[in-house]
mmCIF file of C-alpha atoms in Angstrom:
data_model
loop_
_atom_site.group_PDB
_atom_site.id
_atom_site.type_symbol
_atom_site.label_atom_id
_atom_site.label_comp_id
_atom_site.label_asym_id
_atom_site.label_seq_id
_atom_site.Cartn_x
_atom_site.Cartn_y
_atom_site.Cartn_z
ATOM 1 C CA MET A 18 -5.844 -24.211 -17.539
ATOM 2 C CA ALA A 19 -8.700 -26.382 -18.565
ATOM 3 C CA THR A 20 -11.693 -26.364 -16.161
ATOM 4 C CA SER A 21 -13.222 -29.664 -15.169
ATOM 5 C CA GLN A 22 -17.043 -30.410 -14.860
ATOM 6 C CA SER A 23 -16.523 -31.103 -11.176
ATOM 7 C CA GLU A 24 -14.800 -27.753 -10.633
ATOM 8 C CA ASP A 25 -17.666 -25.937 -12.356
ATOM 9 C CA LYS A 26 -20.183 -27.883 -10.186
ATOM 10 C CA LEU A 27 -18.335 -26.814 -7.074
ATOM 11 C CA ALA A 28 -18.349 -23.237 -8.134
ATOM 12 C CA VAL A 29 -22.002 -23.269 -8.740
ATOM 13 C CA ASP A 30 -23.316 -25.312 -5.838
ATOM 14 C CA ASP A 31 -21.037 -24.023 -2.938
ATOM 15 C CA ARG A 32 -20.566 -20.263 -3.656
ATOM 16 C CA SER A 33 -23.676 -18.755 -2.241
ATOM 17 C CA GLU A 34 -23.450 -20.810 1.093
ATOM 18 C CA ALA A 35 -19.851 -20.056 1.313
ATOM 19 C CA LEU A 36 -20.382 -16.336 0.957
ATOM 20 C CA THR A 37 -23.029 -16.285 3.603
ATOM 21 C CA CYS A 38 -20.733 -18.279 5.976
ATOM 22 C CA ALA A 39 -17.963 -15.740 5.452
ATOM 23 C CA ILE A 40 -20.185 -12.785 6.240
ATOM 24 C CA ASP A 41 -21.682 -14.466 9.293
ATOM 25 C CA THR A 42 -18.194 -15.168 10.593
ATOM 26 C CA ILE A 43 -16.935 -11.603 10.102
ATOM 27 C CA ASP A 44 -20.239 -10.353 11.980
ATOM 28 C CA LEU A 45 -19.559 -12.819 14.979
ATOM 29 C CA ALA A 46 -15.947 -11.540 15.137
ATOM 30 C CA ASN A 47 -16.721 -7.848 14.973
ATOM 31 C CA LYS A 48 -16.347 -6.844 18.509
ATOM 32 C CA GLU A 49 -12.959 -8.619 18.955
ATOM 33 C CA LEU A 50 -11.854 -7.111 15.657
ATOM 34 C CA ARG A 51 -12.792 -3.707 17.033
ATOM 35 C CA LEU A 52 -10.663 -4.171 20.038
ATOM 36 C CA LEU A 53 -7.735 -5.247 17.813
ATOM 37 C CA ASN A 54 -8.326 -2.255 15.576
ATOM 38 C CA LYS A 55 -8.327 0.100 18.590
ATOM 39 C CA VAL A 56 -4.970 -1.406 20.033
ATOM 40 C CA ILE A 57 -3.229 -1.071 16.761
ATOM 41 C CA HIS A 58 -4.512 2.421 16.102
ATOM 42 C CA ASP A 59 -3.524 3.630 19.660
ATOM 43 C CA ASN A 60 -0.025 2.217 19.423
ATOM 44 C CA PRO A 61 1.369 3.473 16.066
ATOM 45 C CA GLU A 62 4.691 2.284 14.882
ATOM 46 C CA THR A 63 6.762 3.533 11.835
ATOM 47 C CA ALA A 64 8.347 1.539 9.018
ATOM 48 C CA TYR A 65 10.202 -1.634 10.109
ATOM 49 C CA GLN A 66 9.464 -0.870 13.790
ATOM 50 C CA GLU A 67 6.008 -2.565 13.901
ATOM 51 C CA PHE A 68 7.182 -5.059 16.614
ATOM 52 C CA PHE A 69 4.040 -4.396 18.899
ATOM 53 C CA ALA A 70 1.663 -4.712 15.856
ATOM 54 C CA VAL A 71 3.196 -8.050 14.801
ATOM 55 C CA LYS A 72 3.014 -9.564 18.258
ATOM 56 C CA THR A 73 -0.419 -8.257 18.827
ATOM 57 C CA ILE A 74 -1.812 -9.512 15.527
ATOM 58 C CA SER A 75 -0.087 -12.865 15.820
ATOM 59 C CA SER A 76 -1.573 -13.434 19.237
ATOM 60 C CA PHE A 77 -5.022 -12.575 18.052
ATOM 61 C CA LEU A 78 -4.653 -15.221 15.371
ATOM 62 C CA ARG A 79 -3.051 -17.807 17.445
ATOM 63 C CA ASP A 80 -5.885 -17.545 20.103
ATOM 64 C CA ARG A 81 -8.182 -18.525 17.242
ATOM 65 C CA GLY A 82 -6.174 -21.661 16.443
ATOM 66 C CA PHE A 83 -3.966 -20.303 13.465
ATOM 67 C CA GLU A 84 -0.427 -21.130 13.132
ATOM 68 C CA VAL A 85 1.540 -17.847 12.623
ATOM 69 C CA ALA A 86 5.199 -17.561 11.551
ATOM 70 C CA GLU A 87 6.836 -14.204 12.440
ATOM 71 C CA GLY A 88 9.871 -12.642 10.816
ATOM 72 C CA THR A 89 9.124 -14.152 7.532
ATOM 73 C CA TYR A 90 10.996 -13.501 4.288
ATOM 74 C CA GLY A 91 13.858 -12.000 6.143
ATOM 75 C CA LEU A 92 11.865 -9.070 7.530
ATOM 76 C CA GLU A 93 11.567 -8.855 11.249
ATOM 77 C CA THR A 94 8.164 -7.282 11.134
ATOM 78 C CA SER A 95 6.457 -9.484 8.581
ATOM 79 C CA PHE A 96 4.321 -12.541 9.424
ATOM 80 C CA THR A 97 2.454 -15.204 7.638
ATOM 81 C CA ALA A 98 -0.552 -17.449 8.358
ATOM 82 C CA GLU A 99 -1.741 -19.938 5.891
ATOM 83 C CA VAL A 100 -4.722 -22.310 5.595
ATOM 84 C CA GLY A 101 -5.459 -25.061 2.946
ATOM 85 C CA THR A 102 -3.380 -27.477 0.850
ATOM 86 C CA GLY A 103 -2.783 -27.443 -2.857
ATOM 87 C CA GLY A 104 -4.656 -25.665 -5.618
ATOM 88 C CA ARG A 105 -5.009 -21.902 -6.198
ATOM 89 C CA LEU A 106 -3.496 -19.452 -3.688
ATOM 90 C CA VAL A 107 -5.039 -16.199 -2.578
ATOM 91 C CA ILE A 108 -2.801 -13.844 -0.629
ATOM 92 C CA ILE A 109 -4.438 -11.267 1.622
ATOM 93 C CA CYS A 110 -2.030 -8.546 2.256
ATOM 94 C CA VAL A 111 -1.992 -6.666 5.680
ATOM 95 C CA GLU A 112 -0.511 -3.206 6.420
ATOM 96 C CA TYR A 113 -0.070 -1.825 9.943
ATOM 97 C CA ASP A 114 2.739 0.876 9.944
ATOM 98 C CA ALA A 115 1.937 4.407 10.759
ATOM 99 C CA LEU A 116 3.346 7.790 9.764
ATOM 100 C CA PRO A 117 6.144 9.603 11.739
ATOM 101 C CA ASN A 118 4.576 12.042 14.419
ATOM 102 C CA ILE A 119 0.966 11.726 13.071
ATOM 103 C CA GLY A 120 0.276 8.210 13.797
ATOM 104 C CA HIS A 121 -2.308 6.231 11.717
ATOM 105 C CA ALA A 122 -3.039 9.197 9.381
ATOM 106 C CA CYS A 123 -3.215 6.764 6.413
ATOM 107 C CA GLY A 124 -5.507 4.365 8.232
ATOM 108 C CA HIS A 125 -3.383 1.321 8.145
ATOM 109 C CA ASN A 126 -5.163 0.097 11.327
ATOM 110 C CA LEU A 127 -8.314 -0.050 9.142
ATOM 111 C CA ILE A 128 -6.437 -1.895 6.339
ATOM 112 C CA MET A 129 -5.278 -4.415 8.984
ATOM 113 C CA THR A 130 -8.860 -4.797 10.166
ATOM 114 C CA SER A 131 -10.418 -5.387 6.762
ATOM 115 C CA SER A 132 -7.681 -7.838 5.832
ATOM 116 C CA ILE A 133 -7.927 -9.881 8.938
ATOM 117 C CA ALA A 134 -11.642 -9.906 8.854
ATOM 118 C CA ALA A 135 -11.449 -11.235 5.220
ATOM 119 C CA PHE A 136 -9.033 -13.848 6.357
ATOM 120 C CA LEU A 137 -11.306 -15.093 9.184
ATOM 121 C CA GLY A 138 -14.426 -15.052 6.961
ATOM 122 C CA ALA A 139 -12.823 -16.827 4.009
ATOM 123 C CA VAL A 140 -11.161 -19.490 6.048
ATOM 124 C CA LYS A 141 -14.152 -20.289 7.976
ATOM 125 C CA ALA A 142 -16.206 -20.772 4.546
ATOM 126 C CA MET A 143 -13.287 -22.787 3.199
ATOM 127 C CA ARG A 144 -13.260 -25.122 6.186
ATOM 128 C CA THR A 145 -16.964 -25.486 6.482
ATOM 129 C CA GLY A 146 -17.599 -25.977 2.753
ATOM 130 C CA HIS A 147 -14.380 -28.146 2.236
ATOM 131 C CA LEU A 148 -13.412 -25.648 -0.508
ATOM 132 C CA PRO A 149 -10.292 -26.217 -2.545
ATOM 133 C CA GLY A 150 -7.082 -23.988 -2.438
ATOM 134 C CA ARG A 151 -5.136 -22.036 -0.043
ATOM 135 C CA ILE A 152 -5.502 -18.573 1.719
ATOM 136 C CA ARG A 153 -2.347 -16.806 2.966
ATOM 137 C CA LEU A 154 -2.315 -13.834 5.276
ATOM 138 C CA LEU A 155 0.774 -11.899 4.690
ATOM 139 C CA GLY A 156 1.914 -9.123 7.019
ATOM 140 C CA THR A 157 3.540 -6.435 4.758
ATOM 141 C CA PRO A 158 5.525 -3.945 6.866
ATOM 142 C CA ALA A 159 6.715 -0.372 5.964
ATOM 143 C CA GLU A 160 4.308 0.680 3.231
ATOM 144 C CA GLU A 161 4.922 4.286 4.338
ATOM 145 C CA GLY A 162 8.110 4.805 2.376
ATOM 146 C CA GLY A 163 10.051 1.720 3.419
ATOM 147 C CA GLY A 164 9.021 -0.431 0.367
ATOM 148 C CA GLY A 165 8.177 -3.434 2.431
ATOM 149 C CA LYS A 166 6.307 -5.283 -0.477
ATOM 150 C CA ALA A 167 9.281 -4.492 -2.751
ATOM 151 C CA LYS A 168 11.590 -6.364 -0.248
ATOM 152 C CA LEU A 169 8.922 -9.182 0.054
ATOM 153 C CA ILE A 170 8.967 -9.665 -3.648
ATOM 154 C CA ASP A 171 12.770 -9.711 -3.801
ATOM 155 C CA ALA A 172 12.684 -12.390 -1.120
ATOM 156 C CA GLY A 173 10.143 -14.575 -3.040
ATOM 157 C CA ALA A 174 6.911 -13.970 -1.210
ATOM 158 C CA PHE A 175 4.998 -13.653 -4.529
ATOM 159 C CA LYS A 176 6.855 -16.322 -6.586
ATOM 160 C CA ASP A 177 4.535 -19.126 -5.970
ATOM 161 C CA ASP A 178 3.211 -20.498 -9.269
ATOM 162 C CA ASP A 179 -0.282 -21.129 -7.858
ATOM 163 C CA ILE A 180 -0.918 -17.532 -6.724
ATOM 164 C CA ALA A 181 -4.258 -16.582 -8.315
ATOM 165 C CA ALA A 182 -4.583 -13.078 -6.673
ATOM 166 C CA ALA A 183 -3.274 -10.823 -4.061
ATOM 167 C CA ILE A 184 -5.899 -8.611 -2.458
ATOM 168 C CA MET A 185 -6.352 -5.727 0.024
ATOM 169 C CA ALA A 186 -8.068 -2.230 0.239
ATOM 170 C CA HIS A 187 -7.303 1.168 1.557
ATOM 171 C CA PRO A 188 -9.497 3.736 3.519
ATOM 172 C CA PHE A 189 -10.249 7.087 1.781
ATOM 173 C CA ALA A 190 -12.148 10.071 3.086
ATOM 174 C CA ALA A 191 -15.824 9.631 2.204
ATOM 175 C CA HIS A 192 -15.937 13.063 0.588
ATOM 176 C CA GLN A 193 -13.463 11.762 -2.214
ATOM 177 C CA PHE A 194 -16.178 9.412 -3.446
ATOM 178 C CA LYS A 195 -18.540 11.192 -5.912
ATOM 179 C CA ASN A 196 -22.052 10.287 -7.366
ATOM 180 C CA GLY A 197 -23.202 8.287 -4.329
ATOM 181 C CA TYR A 198 -20.549 5.510 -4.708
ATOM 182 C CA THR A 199 -19.635 3.801 -1.449
ATOM 183 C CA GLY A 200 -16.255 2.607 -2.594
ATOM 184 C CA LEU A 201 -13.885 2.064 -5.556
ATOM 185 C CA ALA A 202 -12.620 -1.210 -6.869
ATOM 186 C CA GLY A 203 -10.224 -0.158 -9.637
ATOM 187 C CA LEU A 204 -8.036 2.323 -7.919
ATOM 188 C CA LYS A 205 -5.154 3.721 -9.976
ATOM 189 C CA PHE A 206 -2.017 4.889 -8.025
ATOM 190 C CA ILE A 207 1.076 6.305 -9.785
ATOM 191 C CA ALA A 208 4.649 5.252 -9.618
ATOM 192 C CA SER A 209 7.120 6.820 -7.094
ATOM 193 C CA HIS A 210 10.873 6.904 -6.917
ATOM 194 C CA LYS A 211 12.282 7.708 -3.510
ATOM 195 C CA PHE A 212 15.730 8.846 -2.858
ATOM 196 C CA ARG A 213 17.988 10.879 -0.547
ATOM 197 C CA VAL A 214 20.606 13.322 -1.719
ATOM 198 C CA GLU A 215 23.696 14.318 0.204
ATOM 199 C CA PHE A 216 25.740 17.378 -0.280
ATOM 200 C CA ARG A 217 29.203 17.691 1.072
ATOM 201 C CA GLY A 218 31.150 20.883 1.366
ATOM 202 C CA LYS A 219 33.785 22.319 3.695
ATOM 203 C CA SER A 220 33.213 23.859 7.130
ATOM 204 C CA ALA A 221 34.453 27.239 8.072
ATOM 205 C CA HIS A 222 33.703 30.088 10.433
ATOM 206 C CA ALA A 223 30.738 31.826 8.920
ATOM 207 C CA ALA A 224 31.821 35.293 10.049
ATOM 208 C CA GLY A 225 35.408 35.137 10.435
ATOM 209 C CA GLU A 226 36.512 33.440 7.159
ATOM 210 C CA PRO A 227 33.467 32.387 5.067
ATOM 211 C CA TRP A 228 35.509 32.445 1.875
ATOM 212 C CA ASN A 229 37.380 29.327 3.175
ATOM 213 C CA GLY A 230 34.103 27.312 3.283
ATOM 214 C CA VAL A 231 32.065 25.316 0.792
ATOM 215 C CA ASN A 232 28.477 25.635 1.867
ATOM 216 C CA ALA A 233 26.546 22.421 1.615
ATOM 217 C CA LEU A 234 23.274 24.215 2.746
ATOM 218 C CA ASP A 235 23.492 26.539 -0.222
ATOM 219 C CA ALA A 236 23.731 23.343 -2.468
ATOM 220 C CA ALA A 237 20.482 21.998 -0.787
ATOM 221 C CA VAL A 238 18.669 25.349 -1.129
ATOM 222 C CA ALA A 239 19.714 25.716 -4.734
ATOM 223 C CA ALA A 240 18.391 22.031 -5.428
ATOM 224 C CA TYR A 241 15.098 22.844 -3.827
ATOM 225 C CA THR A 242 14.862 26.081 -5.891
ATOM 226 C CA ASN A 243 15.790 24.324 -9.153
ATOM 227 C CA VAL A 244 13.181 21.706 -8.574
ATOM 228 C CA SER A 245 10.601 24.501 -7.761
ATOM 229 C CA MET A 246 11.423 26.027 -11.170
ATOM 230 C CA LEU A 247 11.118 22.618 -12.893
ATOM 231 C CA ARG A 248 7.522 22.324 -11.682
ATOM 232 C CA GLN A 249 6.116 24.734 -14.294
ATOM 233 C CA GLN A 250 7.420 22.412 -16.999
ATOM 234 C CA MET A 251 5.868 19.230 -15.257
ATOM 235 C CA ARG A 252 2.725 17.527 -16.531
ATOM 236 C CA PRO A 253 -0.491 17.777 -14.167
ATOM 237 C CA ASP A 254 -0.211 14.073 -13.315
ATOM 238 C CA GLU A 255 3.426 14.253 -12.085
ATOM 239 C CA ARG A 256 4.621 15.152 -8.560
ATOM 240 C CA VAL A 257 7.913 16.135 -6.978
ATOM 241 C CA HIS A 258 8.227 16.938 -3.263
ATOM 242 C CA GLY A 259 11.197 16.976 -0.829
ATOM 243 C CA VAL A 260 12.316 17.978 2.645
ATOM 244 C CA PHE A 261 15.472 18.969 4.316
ATOM 245 C CA GLU A 262 16.611 16.309 6.793
ATOM 246 C CA ASP A 263 19.941 17.732 7.793
ATOM 247 C CA GLY A 264 20.603 21.294 7.168
ATOM 248 C CA GLY A 265 23.728 22.077 9.384
ATOM 249 C CA THR A 266 24.314 22.722 13.095
ATOM 250 C CA VAL A 267 24.722 26.306 14.113
ATOM 251 C CA PRO A 268 24.546 29.637 12.117
ATOM 252 C CA ASN A 269 28.093 30.691 12.636
ATOM 253 C CA VAL A 270 29.531 27.553 11.063
ATOM 254 C CA ILE A 271 29.354 27.027 7.286
ATOM 255 C CA PRO A 272 27.496 23.619 6.987
ATOM 256 C CA GLU A 273 29.795 20.979 5.401
ATOM 257 C CA TYR A 274 27.058 18.337 5.193
ATOM 258 C CA THR A 275 23.228 18.519 4.273
ATOM 259 C CA ARG A 276 20.746 15.762 3.235
ATOM 260 C CA MET A 277 17.347 15.960 1.566
ATOM 261 C CA ASN A 278 14.565 13.348 1.094
ATOM 262 C CA TRP A 279 12.830 13.452 -2.228
ATOM 263 C CA TYR A 280 9.900 11.662 -3.769
ATOM 264 C CA VAL A 281 9.480 11.772 -7.691
ATOM 265 C CA ARG A 282 6.181 10.501 -8.998
ATOM 266 C CA GLY A 283 4.698 9.725 -12.514
ATOM 267 C CA PRO A 284 1.676 7.895 -13.909
ATOM 268 C CA THR A 285 3.974 4.945 -14.952
ATOM 269 C CA VAL A 286 7.420 3.932 -14.082
ATOM 270 C CA LYS A 287 8.675 4.969 -17.466
ATOM 271 C CA ARG A 288 7.303 8.512 -17.137
ATOM 272 C CA ALA A 289 8.690 8.744 -13.519
ATOM 273 C CA ASP A 290 12.159 7.488 -14.667
ATOM 274 C CA VAL A 291 12.378 10.633 -17.090
ATOM 275 C CA LEU A 292 11.242 13.060 -14.345
ATOM 276 C CA LEU A 293 13.746 11.468 -11.904
ATOM 277 C CA GLU A 294 16.697 12.169 -14.209
ATOM 278 C CA ARG A 295 15.491 15.841 -14.386
ATOM 279 C CA VAL A 296 15.349 16.158 -10.668
ATOM 280 C CA HIS A 297 18.750 14.477 -10.429
ATOM 281 C CA ASP A 298 20.021 17.087 -12.804
ATOM 282 C CA CYS A 299 18.538 19.842 -10.596
ATOM 283 C CA CYS A 300 20.614 18.410 -7.635
ATOM 284 C CA ARG A 301 23.805 17.987 -9.780
ATOM 285 C CA ALA A 302 23.511 21.638 -11.053
ATOM 286 C CA ALA A 303 23.256 22.744 -7.324
ATOM 287 C CA ALA A 304 26.328 20.869 -6.402
ATOM 288 C CA LEU A 305 28.329 22.284 -9.352
ATOM 289 C CA SER A 306 27.282 25.857 -8.654
ATOM 290 C CA THR A 307 28.278 25.703 -5.096
ATOM 291 C CA GLY A 308 31.396 23.534 -5.423
ATOM 292 C CA CYS A 309 29.888 20.620 -3.246
ATOM 293 C CA LYS A 310 30.080 16.988 -3.885
ATOM 294 C CA VAL A 311 26.773 15.213 -4.316
ATOM 295 C CA ASP A 312 25.693 11.551 -3.643
ATOM 296 C CA PHE A 313 22.298 9.905 -4.306
ATOM 297 C CA ILE A 314 20.922 7.204 -1.971
ATOM 298 C CA PRO A 315 18.018 5.396 -3.637
ATOM 299 C CA SER A 316 15.123 3.608 -1.866
ATOM 300 C CA PRO A 317 12.776 1.015 -3.330
ATOM 301 C CA THR A 318 10.773 2.386 -6.181
ATOM 302 C CA TYR A 319 6.984 2.141 -5.974
ATOM 303 C CA LYS A 320 5.528 1.023 -9.250
ATOM 304 C CA ASP A 321 2.154 2.326 -10.519
ATOM 305 C CA LEU A 322 -0.701 0.127 -9.462
ATOM 306 C CA ARG A 323 -2.341 -1.922 -12.271
ATOM 307 C CA VAL A 324 -6.097 -2.475 -12.206
ATOM 308 C CA ASN A 325 -7.235 -6.003 -12.805
ATOM 309 C CA MET A 326 -10.735 -5.663 -14.286
ATOM 310 C CA PRO A 327 -12.019 -9.189 -13.739
ATOM 311 C CA LEU A 328 -11.218 -8.987 -9.969
ATOM 312 C CA CYS A 329 -12.635 -5.483 -9.745
ATOM 313 C CA GLN A 330 -15.898 -6.376 -11.435
ATOM 314 C CA GLN A 331 -16.251 -9.537 -8.952
ATOM 315 C CA TYR A 332 -15.689 -7.347 -6.053
ATOM 316 C CA VAL A 333 -18.449 -4.777 -7.229
ATOM 317 C CA ASP A 334 -20.993 -7.595 -7.847
ATOM 318 C CA ASP A 335 -20.465 -9.214 -4.460
ATOM 319 C CA MET A 336 -20.504 -5.797 -2.525
ATOM 320 C CA ARG A 337 -23.859 -5.174 -4.169
ATOM 321 C CA ARG A 338 -24.984 -8.356 -2.073
ATOM 322 C CA ILE A 339 -24.422 -6.374 1.106
ATOM 323 C CA GLY A 340 -26.049 -3.161 -0.181
ATOM 324 C CA GLU A 341 -22.786 -1.376 -1.255
ATOM 325 C CA GLY A 342 -22.535 0.513 -4.513
ATOM 326 C CA ILE A 343 -18.930 0.404 -5.629
ATOM 327 C CA LEU A 344 -17.405 2.207 -8.585
ATOM 328 C CA VAL A 345 -15.729 -0.461 -10.951
ATOM 329 C CA LYS A 346 -12.808 1.807 -12.071
ATOM 330 C CA ASP A 347 -11.687 5.428 -11.946
ATOM 331 C CA ASP A 348 -9.723 6.116 -15.068
ATOM 332 C CA GLU A 349 -8.129 9.249 -13.323
ATOM 333 C CA SER A 350 -5.081 8.208 -11.313
ATOM 334 C CA TYR A 351 -4.913 9.221 -7.632
ATOM 335 C CA THR A 352 -1.622 10.957 -7.357
ATOM 336 C CA ALA A 353 -0.325 8.966 -4.443
ATOM 337 C CA SER A 354 1.697 5.883 -4.585
ATOM 338 C CA THR A 355 1.710 2.253 -2.882
ATOM 339 C CA ASP A 356 4.143 -0.562 -2.859
ATOM 340 C CA MET A 357 1.140 -2.788 -3.720
ATOM 341 C CA GLY A 358 1.825 -1.365 -7.128
ATOM 342 C CA ASN A 359 4.980 -3.571 -7.302
ATOM 343 C CA VAL A 360 2.829 -6.531 -6.321
ATOM 344 C CA SER A 361 0.477 -5.856 -9.243
ATOM 345 C CA TYR A 362 3.347 -6.356 -11.669
ATOM 346 C CA GLU A 363 4.070 -9.795 -10.116
ATOM 347 C CA VAL A 364 0.669 -11.400 -9.862
ATOM 348 C CA PRO A 365 -3.135 -10.539 -10.551
ATOM 349 C CA SER A 366 -3.815 -7.948 -7.720
ATOM 350 C CA PHE A 367 -6.724 -6.183 -6.361
ATOM 351 C CA HIS A 368 -6.371 -2.950 -4.283
ATOM 352 C CA GLY A 369 -9.764 -1.299 -3.643
ATOM 353 C CA ALA A 370 -10.822 1.772 -1.698
ATOM 354 C CA PHE A 371 -13.469 2.175 1.007
ATOM 355 C CA PRO A 372 -14.824 5.279 2.654
ATOM 356 C CA ILE A 373 -14.616 6.543 6.234
ATOM 357 C CA PRO A 374 -16.342 9.674 7.550
ATOM 358 C CA THR A 375 -13.916 12.762 8.082
ATOM 359 C CA ASP A 376 -14.265 16.528 7.932
ATOM 360 C CA PRO A 377 -14.526 17.910 4.501
ATOM 361 C CA ASP A 378 -10.904 19.330 4.495
ATOM 362 C CA VAL A 379 -9.266 16.049 5.781
ATOM 363 C CA SER A 380 -7.857 13.233 3.732
ATOM 364 C CA GLN A 381 -5.072 10.827 4.125
ATOM 365 C CA HIS A 382 -1.769 12.007 5.781
ATOM 366 C CA HIS A 383 -3.575 14.840 7.426
ATOM 367 C CA PRO A 384 -3.168 14.710 11.254
ATOM 368 C CA ARG A 385 -6.859 14.681 11.840
ATOM 369 C CA PHE A 386 -7.305 11.651 9.503
ATOM 370 C CA ALA A 387 -5.580 9.551 12.188
ATOM 371 C CA ALA A 388 -8.366 10.449 14.705
ATOM 372 C CA HIS A 389 -11.138 9.717 12.085
ATOM 373 C CA ALA A 390 -9.412 6.385 11.522
ATOM 374 C CA GLY A 391 -9.938 5.411 15.052
ATOM 375 C CA THR A 392 -13.678 5.747 15.139
ATOM 376 C CA ASP A 393 -16.528 3.161 15.338
ATOM 377 C CA GLU A 394 -17.836 4.431 11.918
ATOM 378 C CA ALA A 395 -14.537 3.905 10.371
ATOM 379 C CA HIS A 396 -14.197 0.408 11.820
ATOM 380 C CA GLU A 397 -17.610 -0.543 10.360
ATOM 381 C CA ALA A 398 -16.530 0.685 6.954
ATOM 382 C CA ALA A 399 -13.486 -1.607 7.250
ATOM 383 C CA ILE A 400 -15.644 -4.508 8.244
ATOM 384 C CA LYS A 401 -17.953 -3.987 5.292
ATOM 385 C CA CYS A 402 -14.781 -3.976 3.028
ATOM 386 C CA GLY A 403 -13.555 -7.133 4.770
ATOM 387 C CA LYS A 404 -16.736 -8.973 3.732
ATOM 388 C CA GLY A 405 -16.083 -7.862 0.197
ATOM 389 C CA LEU A 406 -12.412 -9.107 0.333
ATOM 390 C CA ALA A 407 -13.568 -12.362 1.942
ATOM 391 C CA MET A 408 -16.162 -12.999 -0.801
ATOM 392 C CA LEU A 409 -13.647 -12.171 -3.563
ATOM 393 C CA ALA A 410 -11.039 -14.612 -2.056
ATOM 394 C CA ILE A 411 -13.877 -17.323 -2.114
ATOM 395 C CA ARG A 412 -14.772 -16.500 -5.571
ATOM 396 C CA VAL A 413 -11.277 -16.735 -6.860
ATOM 397 C CA LEU A 414 -10.835 -20.144 -5.215
ATOM 398 C CA THR A 415 -14.172 -21.505 -6.480
ATOM 399 C CA LYS A 416 -14.478 -19.959 -9.792
ATOM 400 C CA PRO A 417 -11.793 -21.258 -12.225
ATOM 401 C CA HIS A 418 -13.180 -19.051 -14.858
ATOM 402 C CA LEU A 419 -12.543 -15.978 -12.679
ATOM 403 C CA ALA A 420 -9.066 -16.909 -11.805
ATOM 404 C CA ASP A 421 -8.305 -17.701 -15.601
ATOM 405 C CA GLU A 422 -9.653 -14.190 -16.677
ATOM 406 C CA ALA A 423 -7.667 -12.429 -13.802
ATOM 407 C CA ARG A 424 -4.538 -14.199 -15.033
ATOM 408 C CA ARG A 425 -5.155 -13.306 -18.768
ATOM 409 C CA ASP A 426 -5.780 -9.608 -17.792
ATOM 410 C CA PHE A 427 -2.607 -9.619 -15.807
ATOM 411 C CA GLU A 428 -0.578 -11.209 -18.513
ATOM 412 C CA HIS A 429 -2.075 -8.853 -21.126
ATOM 413 C CA MET A 430 -0.959 -5.870 -19.064
ATOM 414 C CA THR A 431 2.532 -7.474 -18.608
ATOM 415 C CA GLU A 432 2.952 -8.125 -22.319
ATOM 416 C CA GLY A 433 1.768 -4.523 -22.988
#
C-alpha cells in the first residue's frame, strides 16, 4: 500500500505526544489494574471455565465507558472491546485461564494485566490525538491446552483484511533472562500436537480368571514404555510427555478401559508431524501386543511461534524509552508451546516476554510460580510491558512504513 504525505506527517508529528499520553494513562490506572490483577489471580479458572474472569474484566472495562461483547466468536468465555473506525486494526490478545490444581502458575493474570493496560493506554492516546485506525481487545480463553486461539481462528476472529498486528506478551522467571536483559521481544516457541489415546480391552477377575481378560492398563504402560525408549532417538529440541488419566478401578479387576493424555512437540509443525506418527506407532504397538483396541482423540495443534522482526525491533526501541533493555530475538527456541503460534500464521504477530522475580529454581508451571505471579513486583513488571505494548500498537497505527514492513515479513515467512 502506498503511503501518503499526510500519513507520514501524522506519524512524525503525533507519535511522541501519543506515546507519552499512553504511558501516563497506564500510570494513572495502575492502582485499579493492581486490584483487577489480584482478583483474577485469586480466583483461578481452567480452560473454557473462565466465567468469573470474563465478567470481572468486562465490568472493569464497562465502568470505564467501553462497550464489551461477551461470548464472541461462539466461545462462551471470549469477549471483545473495540475502539476506532476504519483503517489499520491492532488486536491486543488477553489470556486469563489457569492451570488445574496450581492456579496461575503460568502467570496469565499478568498477561491480562499487561494487555488491558496496553488497551487503556493506546485507546486514550488514539482518542486524545485523533489517531486513525482501530484497536480491538480480544479475550482468548483456554490457552492452557484448550486451543482457544485456534478455535477463534476457525471462527474468523483473525480474518479482517485490515489487521496490521496481533500483540501480547508472557511473563517469565527473571533468572531465565541473561546478560542483563530485562525482557525478550522475539520469543520462539515450538509446535505441539495434543491428543488423548484410549485403550479398550476386556474385564475379568484378576485373581480368579485373569486369562479371560484383555488388560487395557498393560497397553497404557506398554505405550508409556515405548515412548520412553523412543526418547533416546529424539532430537534435543523435541519433547514428548504424557500422563495416565484413567488407569482402571480396583486391583482385582482387569481394567477394560484406560486413557492417556499426550503432548508431542517439535520446533516446527512439520517436525512435530513426523514425531507424532512415531508416538502413534508406540501406542499402536502397545495395543497390538496386548490385544487391545486403540483410539486417538486429537485436540487443536499449537503451531510454532513465528517471530516478526519489524514488530520486535520497534518494541525494543520503545521500551528503551522507559529504561528497559530488551533482547530483540533469541534464536534458541524455548521448548514450550502457545496457541499464539497459530495466530502468527494468520497475521503479523508479536509475543514478547517480560521478567518477574522468582526463586532460582522456579519457572512457569511450577506451583510456586503462581505465588510469585501474585506479587506487587510481578504486577509492576506487567505494567512496564503494558506500556511497551501500548506504544507498539500506536506505532503500528501511525507508522504506515512499520505496518508495511511487518506485513512483508509475515508474507515472506508464509511463502517460505
